[in-house]
Short mmCIF file of C-alpha atoms in Angstrom, two decimals:
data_model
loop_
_atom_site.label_atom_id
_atom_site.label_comp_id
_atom_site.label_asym_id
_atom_site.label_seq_id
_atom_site.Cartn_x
_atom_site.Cartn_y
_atom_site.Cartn_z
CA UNK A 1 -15.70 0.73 -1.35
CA UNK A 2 -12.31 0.40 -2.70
CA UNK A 3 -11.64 -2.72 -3.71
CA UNK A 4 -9.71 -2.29 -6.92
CA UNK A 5 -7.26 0.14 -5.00
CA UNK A 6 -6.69 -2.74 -2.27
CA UNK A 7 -6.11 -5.61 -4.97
CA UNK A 8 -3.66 -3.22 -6.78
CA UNK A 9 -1.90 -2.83 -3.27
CA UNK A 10 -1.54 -6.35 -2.56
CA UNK A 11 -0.74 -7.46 -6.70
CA UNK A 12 2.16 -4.60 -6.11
CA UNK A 13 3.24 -6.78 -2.98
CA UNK A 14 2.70 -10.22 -3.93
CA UNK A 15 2.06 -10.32 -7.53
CA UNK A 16 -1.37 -11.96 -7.39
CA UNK A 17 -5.01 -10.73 -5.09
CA UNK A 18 -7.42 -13.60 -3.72
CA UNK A 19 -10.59 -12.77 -4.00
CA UNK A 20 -11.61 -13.03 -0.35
CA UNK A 21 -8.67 -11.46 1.45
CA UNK A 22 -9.36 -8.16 -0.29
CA UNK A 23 -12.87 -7.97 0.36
CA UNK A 24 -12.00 -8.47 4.07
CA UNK A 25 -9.24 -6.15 4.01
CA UNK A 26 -11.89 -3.59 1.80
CA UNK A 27 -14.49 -4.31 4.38
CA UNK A 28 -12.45 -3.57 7.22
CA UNK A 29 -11.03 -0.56 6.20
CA UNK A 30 -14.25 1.27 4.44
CA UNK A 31 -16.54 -0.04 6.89
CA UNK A 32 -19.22 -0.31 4.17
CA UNK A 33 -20.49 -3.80 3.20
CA UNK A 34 -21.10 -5.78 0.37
CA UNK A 35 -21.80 -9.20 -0.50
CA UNK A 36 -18.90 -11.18 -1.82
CA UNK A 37 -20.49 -12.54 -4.32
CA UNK A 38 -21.24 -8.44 -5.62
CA UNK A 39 -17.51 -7.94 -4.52
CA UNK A 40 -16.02 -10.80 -6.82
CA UNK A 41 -18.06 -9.38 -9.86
CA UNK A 42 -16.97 -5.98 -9.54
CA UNK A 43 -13.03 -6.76 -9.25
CA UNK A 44 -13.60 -9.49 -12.16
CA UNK A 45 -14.84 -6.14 -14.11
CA UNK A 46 -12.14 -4.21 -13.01
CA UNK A 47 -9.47 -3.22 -16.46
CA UNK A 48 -6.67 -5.92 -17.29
CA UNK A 49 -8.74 -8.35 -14.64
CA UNK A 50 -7.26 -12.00 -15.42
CA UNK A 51 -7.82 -14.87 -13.01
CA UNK A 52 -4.73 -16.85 -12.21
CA UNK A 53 -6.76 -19.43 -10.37
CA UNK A 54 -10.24 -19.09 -10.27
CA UNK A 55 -11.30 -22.19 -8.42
CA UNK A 56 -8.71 -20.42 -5.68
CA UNK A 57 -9.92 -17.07 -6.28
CA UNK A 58 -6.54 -15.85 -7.05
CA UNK A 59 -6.10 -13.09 -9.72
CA UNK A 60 -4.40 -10.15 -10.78
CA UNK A 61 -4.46 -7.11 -13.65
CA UNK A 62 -1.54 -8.89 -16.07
CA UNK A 63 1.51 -8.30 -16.64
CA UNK A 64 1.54 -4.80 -17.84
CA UNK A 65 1.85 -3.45 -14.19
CA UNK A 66 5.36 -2.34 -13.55
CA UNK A 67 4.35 -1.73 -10.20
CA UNK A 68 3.95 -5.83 -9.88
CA UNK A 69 7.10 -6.06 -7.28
CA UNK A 70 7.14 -9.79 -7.68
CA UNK A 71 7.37 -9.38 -11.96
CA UNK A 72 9.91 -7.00 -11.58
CA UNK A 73 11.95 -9.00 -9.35
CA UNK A 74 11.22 -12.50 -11.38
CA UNK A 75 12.37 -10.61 -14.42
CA UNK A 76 15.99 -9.25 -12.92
CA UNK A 77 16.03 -12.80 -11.34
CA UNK A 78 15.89 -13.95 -14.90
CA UNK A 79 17.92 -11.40 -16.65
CA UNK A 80 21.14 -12.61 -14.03
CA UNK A 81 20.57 -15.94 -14.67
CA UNK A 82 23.73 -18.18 -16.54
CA UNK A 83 21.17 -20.73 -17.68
CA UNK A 84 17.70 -21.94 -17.32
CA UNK A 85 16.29 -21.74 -13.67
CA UNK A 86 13.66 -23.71 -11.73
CA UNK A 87 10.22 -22.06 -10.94
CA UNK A 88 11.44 -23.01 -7.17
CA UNK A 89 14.42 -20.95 -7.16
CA UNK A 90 12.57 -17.90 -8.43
CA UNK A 91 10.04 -18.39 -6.19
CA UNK A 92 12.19 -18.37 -3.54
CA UNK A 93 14.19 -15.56 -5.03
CA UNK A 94 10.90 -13.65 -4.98
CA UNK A 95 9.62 -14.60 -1.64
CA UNK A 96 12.74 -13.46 0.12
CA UNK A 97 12.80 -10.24 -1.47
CA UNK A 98 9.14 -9.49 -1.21
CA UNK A 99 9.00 -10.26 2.56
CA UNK A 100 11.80 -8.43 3.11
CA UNK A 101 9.82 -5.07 1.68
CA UNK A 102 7.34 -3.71 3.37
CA UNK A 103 3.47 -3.65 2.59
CA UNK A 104 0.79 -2.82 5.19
CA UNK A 105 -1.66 -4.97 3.14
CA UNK A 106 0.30 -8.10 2.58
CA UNK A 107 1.44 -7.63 6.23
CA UNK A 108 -1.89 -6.90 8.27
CA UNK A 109 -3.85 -10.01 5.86
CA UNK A 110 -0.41 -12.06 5.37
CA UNK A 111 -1.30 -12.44 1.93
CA UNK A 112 1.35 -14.93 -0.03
CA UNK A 113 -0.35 -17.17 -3.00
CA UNK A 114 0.46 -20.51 -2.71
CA UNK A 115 3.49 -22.00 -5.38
CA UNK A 116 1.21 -23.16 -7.95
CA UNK A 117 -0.52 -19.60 -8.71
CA UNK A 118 3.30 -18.03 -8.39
CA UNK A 119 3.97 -20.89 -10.82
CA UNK A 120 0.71 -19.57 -12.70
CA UNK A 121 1.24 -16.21 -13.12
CA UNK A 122 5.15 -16.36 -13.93
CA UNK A 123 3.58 -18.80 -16.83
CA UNK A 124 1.17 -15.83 -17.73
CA UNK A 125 4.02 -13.52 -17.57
CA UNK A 126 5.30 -15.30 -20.68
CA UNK A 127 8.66 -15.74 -18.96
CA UNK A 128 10.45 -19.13 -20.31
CA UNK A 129 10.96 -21.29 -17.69
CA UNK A 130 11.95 -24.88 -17.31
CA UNK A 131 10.13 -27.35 -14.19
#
């Protein structure tokens, strides 16, 4: 079982993991099972583990990860900016250039988190941002 390597592979994509969507993906490609409940423990143990949304299951390794495609872009998003910027626009910003690169795990689960946990984890990425 695998499952840190397959939440690091869809963090790299989309900037956050849900909890669920990895053990499937883990499950399906290792063949060997495991109770979610033993699943979500183990990733929540995993180094830099931080949830984003917990009710949601939504979480990632911080901000640390350069390989975090959606950070890096969020942060050159930010670093062209004239002014201040909505969460929106760098969401969308984000979203169009993350679906544009490729990722067999965000692609075979279609893994995107929802707005608010984008909005989350660009608020644990310290970046200033005005709503």
């Amino acid at each position: 079982m695998d499952g840190i390597s397959q939440s690091k592979a869809a963090i790299r994509h989309c900037g956050a993991a849900q909890v669920n969507l990895v053990w499937a993906l883990t499950m399906r490609q290792h063949g060997d099972w495991i109770a979610p409940e033993e699943f979500r423990s183990i990733i929540a143990h995993a180094p830099g583990f931080e949830w984003i949304d917990e009710d949601q299951a939504w979480y990632w390794f911080g901000i640390d990860g350069s390989a975090n495609r959606v950070v890096n872009r969020a942060l050159d998003i930010l670093s062209n900016a004239k002014g201040a910027l909505d969460i929106e626009v760098i969401s969308r910003g984000v979203t169009r250039h993350s679906r544009i690169a490729s990722s067999d795990v965000a692609e075979d689960a279609g893994i995107w988190p929802p707005m608010e946990v984008v909005h989350s984890g660009r608020q644990e990425g310290s970046c200033t941002l005005n709503r």
